[in-house]
Amino acid sequence: LTLFLVMVTIGVLPDWTVEDFTKYLGFFLAWVLENVASTIQSLAVIGGCVVMLKFRDRLVYLAGMEHITVFRFSLSQLLGFGGKKRPVELFIWKVEGLQSASAKLLKANDVFIECHLGYNEPMTTRVHNNAGSECVMEAALQFNIDESAPSSIMTILVKDQKMMASSELAR
């Protein structure tokens, strides 16, 4: 095969000699070897992105962020193929059996509920001060359910309100 390529090259380019051919073949092989490392790095980055995309649900769950929606739209909505949305209402009557917040040893829990569902903004109830281990909430939260995305997960978090932040009591 190499001899055939040399003969065709010499036939097409009569000024070339075998030495010219081997010199430029050497230049080509040196260029390939120089670029192999960057090609392998690029393929590794692309492969890592494919693995992260494939296992994104597990990675988000591992990070503890499965209830957080980063992008509040989908590609189908962006292209104008948004599915049918239906409003629903969630009624919360009470919570019981709550553990005391770890940072509050001498004070009862100040309880509120935070709900996450799909592309909706997080919904919260009002804070019930000094609720302790159980609390009658009597709250209603309204959401829009996207019927074209049945895999949306509703996460209900029971939290304890602190001065500057809140801590999770139950999920």
Coordinates of N, CA, C and O in Angstrom, one line a residue:
L1 N 0.8 -1.2 0.0 CA 0.0 0.0 0.0 C 0.9 1.3 0.0 O 0.6 2.2 -0.7
T2 N 1.9 1.2 0.8 CA 2.8 2.4 0.9 C 3.5 2.6 -0.5 O 3.7 3.7 -0.9
L3 N 4.0 1.5 -1.1 CA 4.6 1.6 -2.4 C 3.7 2.2 -3.4 O 4.1 3.0 -4.2
F4 N 2.4 1.8 -3.4 CA 1.4 2.3 -4.3 C 1.2 3.8 -4.1 O 1.2 4.6 -5.1
L5 N 1.1 4.2 -2.8 CA 1.0 5.7 -2.5 C 2.2 6.5 -3.0 O 2.1 7.6 -3.6
V6 N 3.4 5.9 -2.9 CA 4.6 6.6 -3.3 C 4.6 6.7 -4.9 O 4.9 7.7 -5.4
M7 N 4.2 5.6 -5.5 CA 4.1 5.7 -7.0 C 3.1 6.7 -7.5 O 3.3 7.4 -8.5
V8 N 1.9 6.7 -6.9 CA 0.9 7.6 -7.3 C 1.3 9.1 -7.0 O 1.1 10.0 -7.8
T9 N 1.9 9.3 -5.9 CA 2.4 10.6 -5.5 C 3.5 11.1 -6.5 O 3.5 12.2 -7.0
I10 N 4.4 10.2 -6.8 CA 5.5 10.6 -7.8 C 4.9 10.8 -9.2 O 5.3 11.7 -9.9
G11 N 3.8 10.0 -9.5 CA 3.2 10.1 -10.8 C 2.4 11.4 -10.9 O 2.4 12.1 -11.9
V12 N 1.7 11.9 -9.8 CA 1.0 13.1 -9.8 C 1.9 14.3 -9.7 O 1.7 15.3 -10.3
L13 N 2.9 14.2 -8.9 CA 3.9 15.2 -8.6 C 5.2 14.8 -9.1 O 6.0 14.2 -8.3
P14 N 5.6 15.0 -10.3 CA 6.8 14.4 -10.8 C 8.1 15.0 -10.2 O 9.1 14.4 -10.3
D15 N 8.0 16.2 -9.6 CA 9.2 16.8 -9.0 C 9.5 16.2 -7.6 O 10.6 16.5 -7.1
W16 N 8.6 15.4 -7.0 CA 8.8 14.8 -5.7 C 9.8 13.5 -5.9 O 9.6 12.8 -6.9
T17 N 10.6 13.4 -4.9 CA 11.4 12.2 -4.8 C 11.0 11.3 -3.6 O 10.1 11.8 -2.8
V18 N 11.5 10.2 -3.5 CA 11.2 9.3 -2.4 C 11.6 10.0 -1.1 O 10.9 9.9 -0.1
E19 N 12.7 10.7 -1.1 CA 13.2 11.4 0.1 C 12.2 12.5 0.5 O 11.9 12.7 1.7
D20 N 11.7 13.2 -0.5 CA 10.6 14.2 -0.2 C 9.4 13.6 0.4 O 8.8 14.1 1.4
F21 N 9.0 12.5 -0.2 CA 7.8 11.8 0.3 C 8.0 11.3 1.8 O 7.2 11.5 2.6
T22 N 9.2 10.7 2.1 CA 9.4 10.2 3.5 C 9.6 11.4 4.4 O 9.1 11.3 5.6
K23 N 10.1 12.6 3.9 CA 10.2 13.7 4.8 C 8.9 14.3 5.2 O 8.6 14.5 6.4
Y24 N 7.9 14.4 4.2 CA 6.6 14.9 4.5 C 5.8 13.9 5.2 O 4.9 14.2 6.0
L25 N 6.0 12.6 5.0 CA 5.3 11.6 5.8 C 5.8 11.6 7.3 O 5.0 11.5 8.2
G26 N 7.0 11.9 7.5 CA 7.5 12.1 8.9 C 6.9 13.3 9.5 O 6.5 13.3 10.7
F27 N 6.8 14.5 8.7 CA 6.1 15.7 9.3 C 4.7 15.4 9.7 O 4.2 15.8 10.7
F28 N 4.0 14.6 8.8 CA 2.6 14.2 9.1 C 2.5 13.4 10.3 O 1.6 13.6 11.2
L29 N 3.3 12.4 10.5 CA 3.3 11.5 11.7 C 3.6 12.3 12.9 O 3.0 12.1 14.0
A30 N 4.6 13.3 12.8 CA 4.9 14.1 14.0 C 3.7 15.0 14.4 O 3.4 15.1 15.6
W31 N 3.0 15.5 13.4 CA 1.8 16.3 13.6 C 0.7 15.5 14.3 O 0.0 15.9 15.3
V32 N 0.5 14.2 13.8 CA -0.5 13.3 14.4 C -0.1 13.0 15.9 O -1.0 13.1 16.8
L33 N 1.1 12.7 16.1 CA 1.5 12.4 17.5 C 1.4 13.6 18.4 O 1.1 13.5 19.6
E34 N 1.7 14.8 17.9 CA 1.5 16.0 18.7 C 0.0 16.2 19.1 O -0.3 16.7 20.2
N35 N -0.9 15.9 18.2 CA -2.3 16.2 18.5 C -3.0 15.0 19.1 O -4.2 15.2 19.4
V36 N -2.4 13.9 19.3 CA -3.1 12.7 19.9 C -3.4 13.0 21.3 O -4.5 12.7 21.8
A37 N -2.6 13.7 22.1 CA -2.8 14.0 23.5 C -4.0 14.9 23.6 O -4.9 14.6 24.5
S38 N -4.1 16.0 22.8 CA -5.2 16.9 23.0 C -6.5 16.2 22.5 O -7.6 16.5 23.0
T39 N -6.4 15.3 21.5 CA -7.6 14.6 21.0 C -8.1 13.7 22.1 O -9.3 13.6 22.4
I40 N -7.2 13.0 22.8 CA -7.6 12.1 23.9 C -8.2 12.9 25.0 O -9.2 12.5 25.6
Q41 N -7.7 14.0 25.3 CA -8.3 14.9 26.4 C -9.7 15.4 26.0 O -10.6 15.3 26.8
S42 N -9.8 15.8 24.7 CA -11.1 16.2 24.3 C -12.2 15.1 24.3 O -13.3 15.3 24.8
L43 N -11.8 13.9 23.9 CA -12.7 12.7 24.0 C -13.0 12.4 25.4 O -14.1 12.0 25.7
A44 N -12.0 12.5 26.3 CA -12.3 12.2 27.8 C -13.3 13.2 28.3 O -14.2 12.9 29.1
V45 N -13.2 14.5 28.0 CA -14.1 15.5 28.4 C -15.5 15.2 27.9 O -16.5 15.3 28.6
I46 N -15.6 14.9 26.6 CA -16.9 14.6 26.0 C -17.5 13.4 26.6 O -18.7 13.3 27.0
G47 N -16.7 12.3 26.9 CA -17.2 11.1 27.6 C -17.6 11.4 29.0 O -18.7 10.9 29.4
G48 N -16.9 12.3 29.7 CA -17.3 12.7 31.1 C -18.7 13.4 31.0 O -19.5 13.2 31.9
C49 N -18.9 14.3 30.0 CA -20.1 15.0 29.9 C -21.3 14.0 29.6 O -22.4 14.2 30.1
V50 N -21.0 13.0 28.8 CA -22.0 12.0 28.4 C -22.4 11.2 29.7 O -23.6 11.0 29.9
V51 N -21.4 10.8 30.5 CA -21.7 10.1 31.7 C -22.5 10.9 32.7 O -23.4 10.4 33.3
M52 N -22.1 12.2 32.8 CA -22.8 13.1 33.7 C -24.3 13.3 33.3 O -25.2 13.4 34.1
L53 N -24.5 13.4 32.0 CA -25.8 13.6 31.4 C -26.6 12.3 31.6 O -27.8 12.4 32.0
K54 N -26.0 11.2 31.5 CA -26.7 9.9 31.6 C -27.1 9.7 33.1 O -28.2 9.2 33.3
F55 N -26.3 10.0 34.0 CA -26.6 9.8 35.4 C -26.9 11.0 36.2 O -26.6 11.1 37.4
R56 N -27.4 12.1 35.6 CA -27.7 13.3 36.2 C -28.6 13.2 37.4 O -28.5 13.9 38.4
D57 N -29.7 12.4 37.3 CA -30.6 12.2 38.4 C -29.9 11.7 39.6 O -30.2 12.1 40.7
R58 N -29.1 10.7 39.4 CA -28.4 10.1 40.6 C -27.4 11.1 41.2 O -27.2 11.2 42.4
L59 N -26.7 11.9 40.3 CA -25.7 12.9 40.8 C -26.4 14.0 41.6 O -25.9 14.4 42.6
V60 N -27.6 14.4 41.1 CA -28.3 15.5 41.8 C -28.8 14.9 43.1 O -28.8 15.6 44.1
Y61 N -29.3 13.7 43.1 CA -29.8 13.1 44.4 C -28.6 12.9 45.4 O -28.8 13.1 46.6
L62 N -27.4 12.5 44.9 CA -26.3 12.4 45.7 C -25.9 13.7 46.3 O -25.5 13.8 47.5
A63 N -26.1 14.8 45.6 CA -25.7 16.2 46.1 C -26.8 16.7 47.0 O -26.6 17.8 47.6
G64 N -28.0 16.0 47.1 CA -29.1 16.5 48.0 C -29.9 17.6 47.4 O -30.5 18.4 48.1
M65 N -29.8 17.8 46.1 CA -30.5 18.9 45.4 C -31.6 18.4 44.5 O -32.0 19.1 43.5
E66 N -32.2 17.2 44.7 CA -33.2 16.6 43.8 C -34.5 17.4 43.8 O -35.2 17.4 42.9
H67 N -34.7 18.2 44.8 CA -36.0 19.0 44.9 C -35.8 20.4 44.3 O -36.8 21.1 44.2
I68 N -34.6 20.8 43.9 CA -34.4 22.1 43.4 C -34.4 22.1 41.8 O -33.7 21.2 41.2
T69 N -35.2 23.0 41.2 CA -35.2 23.1 39.8 C -34.3 24.2 39.4 O -34.6 25.4 39.7
V70 N -33.3 23.9 38.6 CA -32.3 24.9 38.2 C -32.9 25.7 37.0 O -32.9 27.0 37.1
F71 N -33.4 25.1 36.0 CA -34.0 25.7 34.9 C -35.5 25.6 34.9 O -36.0 24.5 35.0
R72 N -36.2 26.7 34.9 CA -37.7 26.6 35.1 C -38.4 26.6 33.8 O -39.5 27.0 33.6
F73 N -37.8 26.0 32.8 CA -38.4 25.7 31.5 C -37.8 24.5 30.9 O -36.7 24.1 31.3
S74 N -38.5 23.9 29.9 CA -38.0 22.8 29.2 C -37.7 23.1 27.8 O -38.2 24.2 27.3
L75 N -37.1 22.3 27.0 CA -36.8 22.5 25.6 C -38.1 22.5 24.8 O -38.2 23.3 23.9
S76 N -39.0 21.7 25.2 CA -40.3 21.7 24.5 C -41.1 23.0 24.7 O -41.7 23.5 23.7
Q77 N -41.0 23.6 25.8 CA -41.6 24.9 26.1 C -40.9 26.0 25.3 O -41.6 26.9 24.7
L78 N -39.6 25.9 25.2 CA -38.8 26.9 24.5 C -39.2 26.8 23.0 O -39.2 27.9 22.3
L79 N -39.5 25.7 22.4 CA -39.8 25.5 21.0 C -41.3 25.7 20.8 O -41.7 25.6 19.6
G80 N -42.1 25.9 21.8 CA -43.5 26.1 21.6 C -44.4 24.9 21.6 O -45.5 24.9 21.2
F81 N -43.8 23.8 22.1 CA -44.6 22.5 22.2 C -45.0 22.2 23.6 O -45.0 21.0 24.0
G82 N -45.2 23.2 24.4 CA -45.5 23.0 25.8 C -46.8 22.1 26.0 O -47.7 22.3 25.2
G83 N -46.7 21.3 27.0 CA -47.8 20.4 27.2 C -49.0 21.1 28.0 O -48.9 22.2 28.4
K84 N -50.0 20.3 28.2 CA -51.2 20.8 28.9 C -50.9 20.9 30.4 O -50.4 19.9 31.0
K85 N -51.2 22.0 31.0 CA -50.9 22.2 32.4 C -52.3 22.2 33.1 O -53.2 22.8 32.7
R86 N -52.3 21.6 34.3 CA -53.6 21.5 35.1 C -53.3 22.0 36.5 O -52.3 21.6 37.1
P87 N -54.1 22.9 37.0 CA -53.9 23.3 38.4 C -54.4 22.3 39.4 O -55.4 21.7 39.2
V88 N -53.7 22.1 40.5 CA -54.1 21.3 41.6 C -53.8 22.0 42.9 O -53.0 23.0 42.9
E89 N -54.5 21.6 43.9 CA -54.4 22.2 45.2 C -54.0 21.1 46.2 O -54.6 20.0 46.3
L90 N -53.0 21.4 47.0 CA -52.5 20.5 48.0 C -52.9 21.0 49.4 O -52.6 22.1 49.7
F91 N -53.7 20.2 50.2 CA -54.1 20.6 51.5 C -53.2 19.9 52.5 O -53.1 18.6 52.5
I92 N -52.7 20.6 53.5 CA -51.9 20.1 54.5 C -52.6 20.3 55.8 O -52.9 21.5 56.2
W93 N -52.9 19.3 56.5 CA -53.7 19.4 57.8 C -52.7 19.6 59.0 O -52.8 20.5 59.7
K94 N -51.8 18.6 59.2 CA -50.9 18.7 60.4 C -49.7 17.9 60.1 O -49.7 17.0 59.3
V95 N -48.7 18.2 60.9 CA -47.5 17.4 61.0 C -47.3 16.9 62.4 O -47.6 17.6 63.4
E96 N -46.8 15.7 62.6 CA -46.6 15.1 63.9 C -45.3 14.3 63.9 O -44.7 14.0 62.9
G97 N -44.8 14.1 65.1 CA -43.6 13.3 65.3 C -42.3 13.9 64.9 O -41.4 13.3 64.4
L98 N -42.2 15.2 65.0 CA -41.0 16.0 64.6 C -40.0 15.9 65.6 O -40.2 16.0 66.8
Q99 N -38.7 15.7 65.2 CA -37.6 15.8 66.1 C -37.2 17.2 66.4 O -37.5 18.1 65.5
S100 N -36.6 17.5 67.5 CA -36.2 18.9 67.8 C -35.0 19.2 66.9 O -34.2 18.4 66.6
A101 N -35.0 20.5 66.5 CA -33.8 20.9 65.7 C -32.6 20.8 66.5 O -32.5 21.1 67.7
S102 N -31.5 20.4 65.8 CA -30.2 20.2 66.5 C -29.7 21.4 67.2 O -29.0 21.4 68.2
A103 N -29.9 22.6 66.6 CA -29.3 23.8 67.1 C -30.2 24.5 68.2 O -29.8 25.4 68.8
K104 N -31.4 24.0 68.4 CA -32.3 24.5 69.3 C -32.6 23.5 70.4 O -33.5 22.7 70.3
L105 N -31.8 23.6 71.5 CA -32.0 22.6 72.6 C -33.0 23.1 73.6 O -33.7 22.3 74.2
L106 N -33.1 24.4 73.8 CA -34.0 24.9 74.8 C -35.3 25.6 74.2 O -36.0 26.2 75.0
K107 N -35.5 25.6 72.9 CA -36.6 26.3 72.3 C -37.3 25.3 71.4 O -36.8 24.5 70.7
A108 N -38.7 25.5 71.4 CA -39.5 24.6 70.5 C -39.3 25.0 69.0 O -38.8 26.1 68.7
N109 N -39.7 24.0 68.2 CA -39.5 24.2 66.7 C -40.5 25.3 66.2 O -41.6 25.5 66.7
D110 N -40.0 26.1 65.3 CA -40.8 27.1 64.5 C -41.0 26.5 63.2 O -40.1 26.6 62.3
V111 N -42.1 25.8 62.9 CA -42.3 24.9 61.8 C -43.0 25.6 60.6 O -43.9 26.4 60.8
F112 N -42.5 25.3 59.4 CA -43.2 25.7 58.2 C -42.9 24.6 57.2 O -42.0 23.8 57.3
I113 N -43.7 24.5 56.1 CA -43.6 23.5 55.1 C -43.2 24.2 53.8 O -43.8 25.2 53.4
E114 N -42.3 23.5 53.1 CA -41.9 24.0 51.8 C -42.1 22.9 50.8 O -41.7 21.7 51.0
C115 N -42.8 23.2 49.6 CA -43.1 22.2 48.6 C -42.4 22.5 47.3 O -42.5 23.7 46.9
H116 N -41.9 21.5 46.6 CA -41.3 21.7 45.3 C -41.9 20.7 44.4 O -42.1 19.6 44.7
L117 N -42.3 21.2 43.2 CA -42.9 20.3 42.2 C -42.6 20.9 40.8 O -43.0 21.9 40.4
G118 N -41.7 20.1 40.0 CA -41.5 20.4 38.6 C -41.0 21.9 38.4 O -40.1 22.4 39.1
Y119 N -41.6 22.6 37.5 CA -41.2 23.9 37.1 C -41.9 25.0 37.9 O -41.7 26.2 37.7
N120 N -42.7 24.6 39.0 CA -43.3 25.6 39.8 C -42.2 26.3 40.8 O -41.2 25.6 41.1
E121 N -42.5 27.5 41.2 CA -41.7 28.1 42.2 C -41.9 27.3 43.5 O -43.0 26.8 43.8
P122 N -40.9 27.3 44.4 CA -41.2 26.6 45.7 C -42.3 27.3 46.5 O -42.3 28.6 46.6
M123 N -43.2 26.6 47.0 CA -44.3 27.1 47.8 C -44.1 26.9 49.3 O -43.6 25.8 49.6
T124 N -44.4 27.8 50.1 CA -44.2 27.7 51.6 C -45.4 28.1 52.3 O -46.2 28.9 51.8
T125 N -45.6 27.5 53.5 CA -46.7 27.9 54.4 C -46.1 29.0 55.3 O -44.9 29.3 55.3
R126 N -47.0 29.5 56.1 CA -46.5 30.5 57.1 C -45.8 29.7 58.3 O -46.0 28.5 58.5
V127 N -45.0 30.4 59.0 CA -44.3 29.8 60.1 C -45.2 29.7 61.3 O -45.9 30.7 61.7
H128 N -45.2 28.5 62.0 CA -46.0 28.3 63.2 C -45.0 28.3 64.3 O -44.2 27.3 64.5
N129 N -45.0 29.4 65.1 CA -44.0 29.5 66.2 C -44.3 28.6 67.3 O -45.5 28.4 67.7
N130 N -43.2 28.2 68.0 CA -43.3 27.3 69.2 C -44.2 26.1 69.0 O -45.0 25.7 69.8
A131 N -44.0 25.4 67.8 CA -44.9 24.3 67.5 C -44.5 23.0 68.2 O -45.3 22.2 68.5
G132 N -43.2 22.9 68.5 CA -42.8 21.7 69.2 C -42.7 20.5 68.2 O -42.3 20.6 67.1
S133 N -43.2 19.3 68.7 CA -43.1 18.1 67.9 C -44.2 17.8 67.0 O -44.2 16.9 66.1
E134 N -45.3 18.6 67.2 CA -46.5 18.4 66.2 C -47.2 19.8 66.1 O -47.1 20.6 67.0
C135 N -47.8 19.9 65.0 CA -48.4 21.2 64.7 C -49.6 21.1 63.7 O -49.5 20.3 62.8
V136 N -50.7 21.7 64.0 CA -51.8 21.8 63.1 C -51.5 22.9 62.1 O -51.5 24.1 62.4
M137 N -51.4 22.6 60.8 CA -51.0 23.5 59.8 C -52.2 24.2 59.1 O -52.2 25.4 59.0
E138 N -53.1 23.4 58.6 CA -54.3 23.8 57.9 C -53.9 24.8 56.8 O -54.3 26.0 56.8
A139 N -53.1 24.3 55.8 CA -52.7 25.2 54.7 C -53.1 24.6 53.4 O -53.3 23.4 53.3
A140 N -53.2 25.4 52.4 CA -53.5 25.0 51.0 C -52.5 25.6 50.1 O -52.2 26.8 50.2
L141 N -51.9 24.8 49.2 CA -50.9 25.3 48.3 C -51.4 24.9 46.9 O -51.8 23.8 46.6
Q142 N -51.2 25.8 45.9 CA -51.7 25.6 44.6 C -50.4 25.4 43.6 O -49.5 26.2 43.7
F143 N -50.5 24.4 42.8 CA -49.5 24.1 41.8 C -50.1 23.9 40.4 O -51.2 23.6 40.3
N144 N -49.2 24.0 39.4 CA -49.6 23.6 38.1 C -48.8 22.3 37.7 O -47.6 22.2 37.8
I145 N -49.6 21.3 37.3 CA -49.0 20.0 36.9 C -48.9 20.0 35.4 O -49.9 20.2 34.7
D146 N -47.7 19.7 34.9 CA -47.5 19.6 33.5 C -47.8 18.1 33.1 O -47.0 17.2 33.5
E147 N -48.8 17.9 32.4 CA -49.2 16.5 32.1 C -48.3 15.8 31.1 O -48.3 14.6 30.9
S148 N -47.5 16.6 30.4 CA -46.5 16.0 29.4 C -45.3 15.6 30.1 O -44.4 15.0 29.5
A149 N -45.1 15.9 31.4 CA -43.9 15.5 32.2 C -44.4 14.8 33.4 O -44.4 15.3 34.5
P150 N -44.8 13.5 33.2 CA -45.3 12.7 34.4 C -44.2 12.4 35.4 O -44.5 11.9 36.5
S151 N -42.9 12.6 35.1 CA -41.9 12.2 36.0 C -41.5 13.3 37.0 O -40.6 13.1 37.7
S152 N -42.3 14.3 37.1 CA -42.1 15.4 38.0 C -42.3 14.8 39.4 O -43.3 14.2 39.7
I153 N -41.4 15.1 40.3 CA -41.4 14.6 41.7 C -41.8 15.8 42.6 O -41.2 16.9 42.6
M154 N -42.8 15.5 43.5 CA -43.1 16.5 44.5 C -42.3 16.2 45.8 O -42.3 15.1 46.3
T155 N -41.6 17.2 46.3 CA -40.9 17.1 47.5 C -41.5 18.0 48.5 O -41.6 19.2 48.3
I156 N -41.9 17.4 49.7 CA -42.4 18.2 50.8 C -41.4 18.2 51.9 O -41.0 17.1 52.4
L157 N -41.0 19.4 52.3 CA -40.0 19.5 53.3 C -40.6 20.2 54.5 O -41.2 21.3 54.4
V158 N -40.4 19.6 55.7 CA -40.8 20.3 56.9 C -39.6 20.9 57.5 O -38.6 20.2 57.7
K159 N -39.6 22.2 57.7 CA -38.4 22.9 58.1 C -38.7 23.7 59.4 O -39.8 24.0 59.8
D160 N -37.6 24.0 60.1 CA -37.6 24.8 61.3 C -36.9 26.2 61.0 O -35.8 26.2 60.5
Q161 N -37.7 27.2 61.3 CA -37.2 28.6 61.0 C -36.3 29.0 62.1 O -36.6 28.9 63.3
K162 N -35.1 29.5 61.7 CA -34.1 30.1 62.6 C -34.1 31.6 62.3 O -34.8 32.1 61.5
M163 N -33.2 32.3 63.0 CA -33.1 33.7 62.8 C -32.6 34.1 61.4 O -33.2 34.9 60.8
M164 N -31.6 33.4 60.9 CA -31.1 33.8 59.6 C -31.3 32.7 58.5 O -31.2 33.0 57.3
A165 N -31.6 31.5 58.9 CA -31.8 30.4 57.9 C -32.8 29.4 58.4 O -33.5 29.7 59.4
S166 N -32.9 28.3 57.7 CA -33.9 27.3 58.2 C -33.2 25.9 58.0 O -32.3 25.7 57.2
S167 N -33.6 25.0 58.9 CA -33.0 23.6 58.8 C -34.1 22.6 58.6 O -35.3 22.8 58.9
E168 N -33.8 21.6 57.9 CA -34.8 20.5 57.5 C -35.0 19.6 58.7 O -34.1 19.0 59.3
L169 N -36.3 19.4 59.0 CA -36.7 18.5 60.1 C -37.2 17.2 59.5 O -36.9 16.1 60.1
A170 N -37.9 17.2 58.4 CA -38.4 16.0 57.8 C -38.6 16.2 56.3 O -38.7 17.3 55.8
R171 N -38.6 15.1 55.6 CA -38.8 15.1 54.1 C -39.9 14.1 53.7 O -39.9 13.0 54.1

